[in-house]
Amino acid sequence: MTDLATAPATGRPRQIVAAARALLEAEGPEALTMRRLADRVGVTAPSLYKHFPDKSSVVEALADEMLRETAGVLEAAEAAAPGSLSALATAYRAYALAHPHLYLLTMGRPLPAAGPVAAASAPLFRAAGGDEDRARAAWAFAHGMVVLELNGRFPPGADLSAAWEAGIAAFTPGPAG
């Protein structure tokens, strides 16, 4: 199995992950089979097993990549607007909507407690003033909104921007009174 702390960065494993991502993004999770992946890479399916013991390990490498990218997107949003839950939520939503299949594949499985998950959650934790419960609740809001949006579960004409703004406002502390 691939070591998620050191996701494939070069060579054939990197090529396989890149091909898996392209296949996933273009055609969805049903298209992500070892046979289709081998065809895309230009090898036989058994050759893939020299680098990844099974499809699950390819999916783990994709999830790791998505979490690392999310961490980068959220760190950039935090740098541009320190402490802004709105900036983080906007960046999170934009990334998820730009990579719907990768997002749903990653977030539809158990996430490790450390590594890229910790890096991705750190900006939100800081924006929540170090309040772990508030950070989790804000993430649950953002994740739920993204999943509902990706799955087309809002009524036609729903003002999703207004819903996002209302949710973000609920997690943003008001002035000290």
mmCIF file of N, CA and C in Angstrom, residues 45-145:
data_model
loop_
_atom_site.group_PDB
_atom_site.id
_atom_site.type_symbol
_atom_site.label_atom_id
_atom_site.label_comp_id
_atom_site.label_asym_id
_atom_site.label_seq_id
_atom_site.Cartn_x
_atom_site.Cartn_y
_atom_site.Cartn_z
ATOM 1 N N ALA A 45 -3.015 -4.204 -16.811
ATOM 2 C CA ALA A 45 -3.546 -4.057 -15.448
ATOM 3 C C ALA A 45 -2.622 -4.693 -14.401
ATOM 4 N N PRO A 46 -2.080 -5.896 -14.638
ATOM 5 C CA PRO A 46 -1.181 -6.467 -13.634
ATOM 6 C C PRO A 46 0.040 -5.592 -13.340
ATOM 7 N N SER A 47 0.475 -4.789 -14.319
ATOM 8 C CA SER A 47 1.624 -3.912 -14.093
ATOM 9 C C SER A 47 1.324 -2.848 -13.045
ATOM 10 N N LEU A 48 0.072 -2.452 -12.933
ATOM 11 C CA LEU A 48 -0.299 -1.448 -11.923
ATOM 12 C C LEU A 48 -0.028 -1.960 -10.515
ATOM 13 N N TYR A 49 -0.187 -3.266 -10.338
ATOM 14 C CA TYR A 49 -0.044 -3.856 -9.010
ATOM 15 C C TYR A 49 1.398 -3.861 -8.502
ATOM 16 N N LYS A 50 2.337 -3.547 -9.368
ATOM 17 C CA LYS A 50 3.725 -3.387 -8.922
ATOM 18 C C LYS A 50 3.873 -2.115 -8.089
ATOM 19 N N HIS A 51 2.959 -1.165 -8.316
ATOM 20 C CA HIS A 51 3.035 0.135 -7.655
ATOM 21 C C HIS A 51 1.928 0.360 -6.627
ATOM 22 N N PHE A 52 0.774 -0.230 -6.880
ATOM 23 C CA PHE A 52 -0.380 -0.111 -5.976
ATOM 24 C C PHE A 52 -1.009 -1.492 -5.855
ATOM 25 N N PRO A 53 -1.130 -2.009 -4.631
ATOM 26 C CA PRO A 53 -1.617 -3.378 -4.479
ATOM 27 C C PRO A 53 -3.083 -3.563 -4.860
ATOM 28 N N ASP A 54 -3.856 -2.467 -4.887
ATOM 29 C CA ASP A 54 -5.269 -2.578 -5.223
ATOM 30 C C ASP A 54 -5.835 -1.196 -5.535
ATOM 31 N N LYS A 55 -7.064 -1.195 -5.995
ATOM 32 C CA LYS A 55 -7.718 0.068 -6.336
ATOM 33 C C LYS A 55 -7.845 0.972 -5.113
ATOM 34 N N SER A 56 -8.085 0.387 -3.973
ATOM 35 C CA SER A 56 -8.223 1.172 -2.746
ATOM 36 C C SER A 56 -6.979 2.006 -2.464
ATOM 37 N N SER A 57 -5.810 1.471 -2.750
ATOM 38 C CA SER A 57 -4.580 2.229 -2.501
ATOM 39 C C SER A 57 -4.431 3.383 -3.496
ATOM 40 N N VAL A 58 -4.957 3.225 -4.699
ATOM 41 C CA VAL A 58 -4.973 4.331 -5.662
ATOM 42 C C VAL A 58 -5.916 5.417 -5.154
ATOM 43 N N VAL A 59 -7.076 5.006 -4.674
ATOM 44 C CA VAL A 59 -8.048 5.956 -4.129
ATOM 45 C C VAL A 59 -7.451 6.685 -2.923
ATOM 46 N N GLU A 60 -6.708 5.984 -2.078
ATOM 47 C CA GLU A 60 -6.056 6.630 -0.933
ATOM 48 C C GLU A 60 -5.051 7.684 -1.397
ATOM 49 N N ALA A 61 -4.317 7.384 -2.453
ATOM 50 C CA ALA A 61 -3.360 8.357 -2.987
ATOM 51 C C ALA A 61 -4.090 9.573 -3.561
ATOM 52 N N LEU A 62 -5.228 9.339 -4.214
ATOM 53 C CA LEU A 62 -6.036 10.452 -4.724
ATOM 54 C C LEU A 62 -6.576 11.302 -3.579
ATOM 55 N N ALA A 63 -7.052 10.646 -2.531
ATOM 56 C CA ALA A 63 -7.580 11.370 -1.367
ATOM 57 C C ALA A 63 -6.488 12.199 -0.716
ATOM 58 N N ASP A 64 -5.306 11.639 -0.610
ATOM 59 C CA ASP A 64 -4.180 12.371 -0.042
ATOM 60 C C ASP A 64 -3.879 13.610 -0.882
ATOM 61 N N GLU A 65 -3.902 13.449 -2.180
ATOM 62 C CA GLU A 65 -3.648 14.572 -3.079
ATOM 63 C C GLU A 65 -4.712 15.654 -2.897
ATOM 64 N N MET A 66 -5.967 15.259 -2.810
ATOM 65 C CA MET A 66 -7.042 16.225 -2.635
ATOM 66 C C MET A 66 -6.898 16.975 -1.315
ATOM 67 N N LEU A 67 -6.555 16.271 -0.254
ATOM 68 C CA LEU A 67 -6.404 16.909 1.053
ATOM 69 C C LEU A 67 -5.211 17.868 1.072
ATOM 70 N N ARG A 68 -4.115 17.491 0.425
ATOM 71 C CA ARG A 68 -2.970 18.398 0.344
ATOM 72 C C ARG A 68 -3.319 19.651 -0.456
ATOM 73 N N GLU A 69 -4.042 19.471 -1.545
ATOM 74 C CA GLU A 69 -4.453 20.630 -2.344
ATOM 75 C C GLU A 69 -5.418 21.521 -1.563
ATOM 76 N N THR A 70 -6.343 20.906 -0.840
ATOM 77 C CA THR A 70 -7.281 21.681 -0.026
ATOM 78 C C THR A 70 -6.526 22.478 1.026
ATOM 79 N N ALA A 71 -5.542 21.861 1.649
ATOM 80 C CA ALA A 71 -4.727 22.576 2.635
ATOM 81 C C ALA A 71 -4.079 23.793 1.994
ATOM 82 N N GLY A 72 -3.547 23.641 0.807
ATOM 83 C CA GLY A 72 -2.913 24.761 0.112
ATOM 84 C C GLY A 72 -3.899 25.871 -0.222
ATOM 85 N N VAL A 73 -5.073 25.489 -0.674
ATOM 86 C CA VAL A 73 -6.111 26.474 -1.009
ATOM 87 C C VAL A 73 -6.546 27.232 0.247
ATOM 88 N N LEU A 74 -6.729 26.512 1.339
ATOM 89 C CA LEU A 74 -7.169 27.164 2.574
ATOM 90 C C LEU A 74 -6.064 28.015 3.187
ATOM 91 N N GLU A 75 -4.827 27.575 3.097
ATOM 92 C CA GLU A 75 -3.708 28.390 3.589
ATOM 93 C C GLU A 75 -3.596 29.690 2.791
ATOM 94 N N ALA A 76 -3.815 29.619 1.483
ATOM 95 C CA ALA A 76 -3.770 30.825 0.646
ATOM 96 C C ALA A 76 -4.912 31.769 1.010
ATOM 97 N N ALA A 77 -6.096 31.214 1.243
ATOM 98 C CA ALA A 77 -7.236 32.050 1.638
ATOM 99 C C ALA A 77 -6.985 32.698 2.984
ATOM 100 N N GLU A 78 -6.386 31.943 3.899
ATOM 101 C CA GLU A 78 -6.067 32.486 5.220
ATOM 102 C C GLU A 78 -5.020 33.592 5.109
ATOM 103 N N ALA A 79 -4.024 33.412 4.267
ATOM 104 C CA ALA A 79 -2.984 34.427 4.093
ATOM 105 C C ALA A 79 -3.567 35.714 3.516
ATOM 106 N N ALA A 80 -4.545 35.568 2.617
ATOM 107 C CA ALA A 80 -5.160 36.736 1.987
ATOM 108 C C ALA A 80 -6.124 37.455 2.924
ATOM 109 N N ALA A 81 -6.759 36.692 3.826
ATOM 110 C CA ALA A 81 -7.749 37.283 4.741
ATOM 111 C C ALA A 81 -7.660 36.561 6.087
ATOM 112 N N PRO A 82 -6.641 36.879 6.880
ATOM 113 C CA PRO A 82 -6.439 36.185 8.160
ATOM 114 C C PRO A 82 -7.687 36.232 9.060
ATOM 115 N N GLY A 83 -8.035 35.063 9.590
ATOM 116 C CA GLY A 83 -9.156 34.973 10.524
ATOM 117 C C GLY A 83 -10.530 35.013 9.894
ATOM 118 N N SER A 84 -10.615 35.034 8.575
ATOM 119 C CA SER A 84 -11.906 35.154 7.897
ATOM 120 C C SER A 84 -12.511 33.792 7.582
ATOM 121 N N LEU A 85 -13.570 33.448 8.297
ATOM 122 C CA LEU A 85 -14.295 32.211 7.985
ATOM 123 C C LEU A 85 -14.910 32.305 6.591
ATOM 124 N N SER A 86 -15.337 33.487 6.216
ATOM 125 C CA SER A 86 -15.928 33.683 4.896
ATOM 126 C C SER A 86 -14.936 33.353 3.791
ATOM 127 N N ALA A 87 -13.710 33.829 3.921
ATOM 128 C CA ALA A 87 -12.681 33.545 2.913
ATOM 129 C C ALA A 87 -12.392 32.050 2.839
ATOM 130 N N LEU A 88 -12.329 31.397 3.993
ATOM 131 C CA LEU A 88 -12.074 29.952 4.008
ATOM 132 C C LEU A 88 -13.227 29.191 3.369
ATOM 133 N N ALA A 89 -14.457 29.554 3.727
ATOM 134 C CA ALA A 89 -15.630 28.870 3.175
ATOM 135 C C ALA A 89 -15.709 29.067 1.665
ATOM 136 N N THR A 90 -15.422 30.259 1.216
ATOM 137 C CA THR A 90 -15.449 30.543 -0.222
ATOM 138 C C THR A 90 -14.405 29.708 -0.952
ATOM 139 N N ALA A 91 -13.214 29.624 -0.403
ATOM 140 C CA ALA A 91 -12.142 28.833 -1.023
ATOM 141 C C ALA A 91 -12.481 27.344 -1.004
ATOM 142 N N TYR A 92 -13.019 26.861 0.114
ATOM 143 C CA TYR A 92 -13.384 25.449 0.248
ATOM 144 C C TYR A 92 -14.438 25.080 -0.795
ATOM 145 N N ARG A 93 -15.466 25.914 -0.879
ATOM 146 C CA ARG A 93 -16.554 25.665 -1.832
ATOM 147 C C ARG A 93 -16.025 25.686 -3.262
ATOM 148 N N ALA A 94 -15.225 26.682 -3.599
ATOM 149 C CA ALA A 94 -14.702 26.798 -4.964
ATOM 150 C C ALA A 94 -13.880 25.569 -5.337
ATOM 151 N N TYR A 95 -13.046 25.098 -4.409
ATOM 152 C CA TYR A 95 -12.230 23.917 -4.704
ATOM 153 C C TYR A 95 -13.122 22.697 -4.919
ATOM 154 N N ALA A 96 -14.074 22.495 -4.031
ATOM 155 C CA ALA A 96 -14.951 21.325 -4.146
ATOM 156 C C ALA A 96 -15.759 21.355 -5.439
ATOM 157 N N LEU A 97 -16.279 22.507 -5.803
ATOM 158 C CA LEU A 97 -17.071 22.611 -7.027
ATOM 159 C C LEU A 97 -16.214 22.429 -8.274
ATOM 160 N N ALA A 98 -14.943 22.799 -8.192
ATOM 161 C CA ALA A 98 -14.033 22.621 -9.319
ATOM 162 C C ALA A 98 -13.594 21.165 -9.487
ATOM 163 N N HIS A 99 -13.675 20.380 -8.411
ATOM 164 C CA HIS A 99 -13.228 18.976 -8.426
ATOM 165 C C HIS A 99 -14.291 18.084 -7.768
ATOM 166 N N PRO A 100 -15.497 18.059 -8.298
ATOM 167 C CA PRO A 100 -16.589 17.369 -7.605
ATOM 168 C C PRO A 100 -16.368 15.882 -7.372
ATOM 169 N N HIS A 101 -15.888 15.172 -8.379
ATOM 170 C CA HIS A 101 -15.694 13.728 -8.212
ATOM 171 C C HIS A 101 -14.589 13.428 -7.209
ATOM 172 N N LEU A 102 -13.513 14.181 -7.279
ATOM 173 C CA LEU A 102 -12.409 13.988 -6.341
ATOM 174 C C LEU A 102 -12.860 14.323 -4.926
ATOM 175 N N TYR A 103 -13.605 15.407 -4.775
ATOM 176 C CA TYR A 103 -14.101 15.809 -3.459
ATOM 177 C C TYR A 103 -15.011 14.722 -2.869
ATOM 178 N N LEU A 104 -16.001 14.281 -3.636
ATOM 179 C CA LEU A 104 -16.948 13.290 -3.110
ATOM 180 C C LEU A 104 -16.271 11.948 -2.841
ATOM 181 N N LEU A 105 -15.334 11.557 -3.700
ATOM 182 C CA LEU A 105 -14.607 10.308 -3.475
ATOM 183 C C LEU A 105 -13.819 10.376 -2.170
ATOM 184 N N THR A 106 -13.127 11.483 -1.957
ATOM 185 C CA THR A 106 -12.305 11.639 -0.761
ATOM 186 C C THR A 106 -13.153 11.733 0.493
ATOM 187 N N MET A 107 -14.164 12.569 0.447
ATOM 188 C CA MET A 107 -14.949 12.843 1.649
ATOM 189 C C MET A 107 -15.986 11.761 1.943
ATOM 190 N N GLY A 108 -16.126 10.821 1.042
ATOM 191 C CA GLY A 108 -17.057 9.720 1.259
ATOM 192 C C GLY A 108 -16.413 8.529 1.938
ATOM 193 N N ARG A 109 -15.207 8.699 2.445
ATOM 194 C CA ARG A 109 -14.482 7.608 3.105
ATOM 195 C C ARG A 109 -13.913 8.131 4.410
ATOM 196 N N PRO A 110 -13.554 7.250 5.320
ATOM 197 C CA PRO A 110 -12.946 7.715 6.581
ATOM 198 C C PRO A 110 -11.660 8.484 6.310
ATOM 199 N N LEU A 111 -11.486 9.561 7.042
ATOM 200 C CA LEU A 111 -10.288 10.382 6.884
ATOM 201 C C LEU A 111 -9.312 10.095 8.011
ATOM 202 N N PRO A 112 -8.020 10.080 7.708
ATOM 203 C CA PRO A 112 -7.032 9.893 8.772
ATOM 204 C C PRO A 112 -7.035 11.109 9.695
ATOM 205 N N ALA A 113 -6.637 10.929 10.914
ATOM 206 C CA ALA A 113 -6.668 12.020 11.898
ATOM 207 C C ALA A 113 -5.492 12.966 11.759
ATOM 208 N N ALA A 114 -4.470 12.567 11.062
ATOM 209 C CA ALA A 114 -3.254 13.394 10.987
ATOM 210 C C ALA A 114 -2.883 13.642 9.535
ATOM 211 N N GLY A 115 -1.698 14.152 9.337
ATOM 212 C CA GLY A 115 -1.181 14.379 7.999
ATOM 213 C C GLY A 115 -1.930 15.469 7.271
ATOM 214 N N PRO A 116 -2.349 15.196 6.023
ATOM 215 C CA PRO A 116 -2.994 16.225 5.222
ATOM 216 C C PRO A 116 -4.307 16.724 5.828
ATOM 217 N N VAL A 117 -4.996 15.884 6.577
ATOM 218 C CA VAL A 117 -6.242 16.328 7.217
ATOM 219 C C VAL A 117 -5.939 17.415 8.240
ATOM 220 N N ALA A 118 -4.907 17.207 9.022
ATOM 221 C CA ALA A 118 -4.531 18.210 10.020
ATOM 222 C C ALA A 118 -4.122 19.506 9.339
ATOM 223 N N ALA A 119 -3.378 19.412 8.252
ATOM 224 C CA ALA A 119 -2.952 20.613 7.527
ATOM 225 C C ALA A 119 -4.152 21.331 6.923
ATOM 226 N N ALA A 120 -5.105 20.574 6.384
ATOM 227 C CA ALA A 120 -6.285 21.182 5.772
ATOM 228 C C ALA A 120 -7.192 21.824 6.814
ATOM 229 N N SER A 121 -7.228 21.279 8.001
ATOM 230 C CA SER A 121 -8.128 21.817 9.026
ATOM 231 C C SER A 121 -7.502 22.950 9.835
ATOM 232 N N ALA A 122 -6.198 23.113 9.791
ATOM 233 C CA ALA A 122 -5.518 24.122 10.616
ATOM 234 C C ALA A 122 -6.011 25.548 10.372
ATOM 235 N N PRO A 123 -6.184 26.004 9.118
ATOM 236 C CA PRO A 123 -6.682 27.373 8.931
ATOM 237 C C PRO A 123 -8.068 27.591 9.535
ATOM 238 N N LEU A 124 -8.931 26.595 9.421
ATOM 239 C CA LEU A 124 -10.267 26.717 10.005
ATOM 240 C C LEU A 124 -10.194 26.762 11.525
ATOM 241 N N PHE A 125 -9.349 25.942 12.100
ATOM 242 C CA PHE A 125 -9.163 25.938 13.553
ATOM 243 C C PHE A 125 -8.700 27.310 14.034
ATOM 244 N N ARG A 126 -7.757 27.890 13.315
ATOM 245 C CA ARG A 126 -7.271 29.223 13.694
ATOM 246 C C ARG A 126 -8.362 30.276 13.533
ATOM 247 N N ALA A 127 -9.122 30.209 12.426
ATOM 248 C CA ALA A 127 -10.191 31.193 12.198
ATOM 249 C C ALA A 127 -11.303 31.063 13.234
ATOM 250 N N ALA A 128 -11.460 29.873 13.793
ATOM 251 C CA ALA A 128 -12.469 29.648 14.830
ATOM 252 C C ALA A 128 -11.928 30.016 16.204
ATOM 253 N N GLY A 129 -10.807 30.706 16.242
ATOM 254 C CA GLY A 129 -10.234 31.155 17.504
ATOM 255 C C GLY A 129 -9.720 30.027 18.364
ATOM 256 N N GLY A 130 -9.355 28.903 17.736
ATOM 257 C CA GLY A 130 -8.852 27.757 18.492
ATOM 258 C C GLY A 130 -9.951 26.930 19.142
ATOM 259 N N ASP A 131 -11.199 27.254 18.868
ATOM 260 C CA ASP A 131 -12.333 26.512 19.431
ATOM 261 C C ASP A 131 -12.612 25.301 18.540
ATOM 262 N N GLU A 132 -12.174 24.137 19.011
ATOM 263 C CA GLU A 132 -12.282 22.919 18.211
ATOM 264 C C GLU A 132 -13.728 22.585 17.847
ATOM 265 N N ASP A 133 -14.643 22.769 18.787
ATOM 266 C CA ASP A 133 -16.047 22.453 18.510
ATOM 267 C C ASP A 133 -16.632 23.392 17.458
ATOM 268 N N ARG A 134 -16.321 24.670 17.564
ATOM 269 C CA ARG A 134 -16.804 25.636 16.577
ATOM 270 C C ARG A 134 -16.199 25.346 15.204
ATOM 271 N N ALA A 135 -14.934 25.000 15.169
ATOM 272 C CA ALA A 135 -14.290 24.656 13.900
ATOM 273 C C ALA A 135 -14.949 23.431 13.273
ATOM 274 N N ARG A 136 -15.223 22.412 14.068
ATOM 275 C CA ARG A 136 -15.893 21.211 13.542
ATOM 276 C C ARG A 136 -17.287 21.525 13.028
ATOM 277 N N ALA A 137 -18.019 22.340 13.771
ATOM 278 C CA ALA A 137 -19.367 22.704 13.348
ATOM 279 C C ALA A 137 -19.324 23.510 12.047
ATOM 280 N N ALA A 138 -18.379 24.423 11.936
ATOM 281 C CA ALA A 138 -18.252 25.217 10.716
ATOM 282 C C ALA A 138 -17.884 24.320 9.533
ATOM 283 N N TRP A 139 -16.978 23.363 9.766
ATOM 284 C CA TRP A 139 -16.623 22.432 8.695
ATOM 285 C C TRP A 139 -17.836 21.588 8.309
ATOM 286 N N ALA A 140 -18.598 21.131 9.284
ATOM 287 C CA ALA A 140 -19.785 20.325 8.989
ATOM 288 C C ALA A 140 -20.767 21.126 8.134
ATOM 289 N N PHE A 141 -20.936 22.390 8.464
ATOM 290 C CA PHE A 141 -21.793 23.257 7.654
ATOM 291 C C PHE A 141 -21.272 23.324 6.222
ATOM 292 N N ALA A 142 -19.987 23.658 6.059
ATOM 293 C CA ALA A 142 -19.414 23.821 4.727
ATOM 294 C C ALA A 142 -19.469 22.513 3.940
ATOM 295 N N HIS A 143 -19.127 21.422 4.582
ATOM 296 C CA HIS A 143 -19.159 20.116 3.914
ATOM 297 C C HIS A 143 -20.581 19.758 3.501
ATOM 298 N N GLY A 144 -21.512 19.939 4.412
ATOM 299 C CA GLY A 144 -22.906 19.626 4.093
ATOM 300 C C GLY A 144 -23.435 20.460 2.941
ATOM 301 N N MET A 145 -23.114 21.748 2.952
ATOM 302 C CA MET A 145 -23.558 22.619 1.867
ATOM 303 C C MET A 145 -22.954 22.185 0.533
#
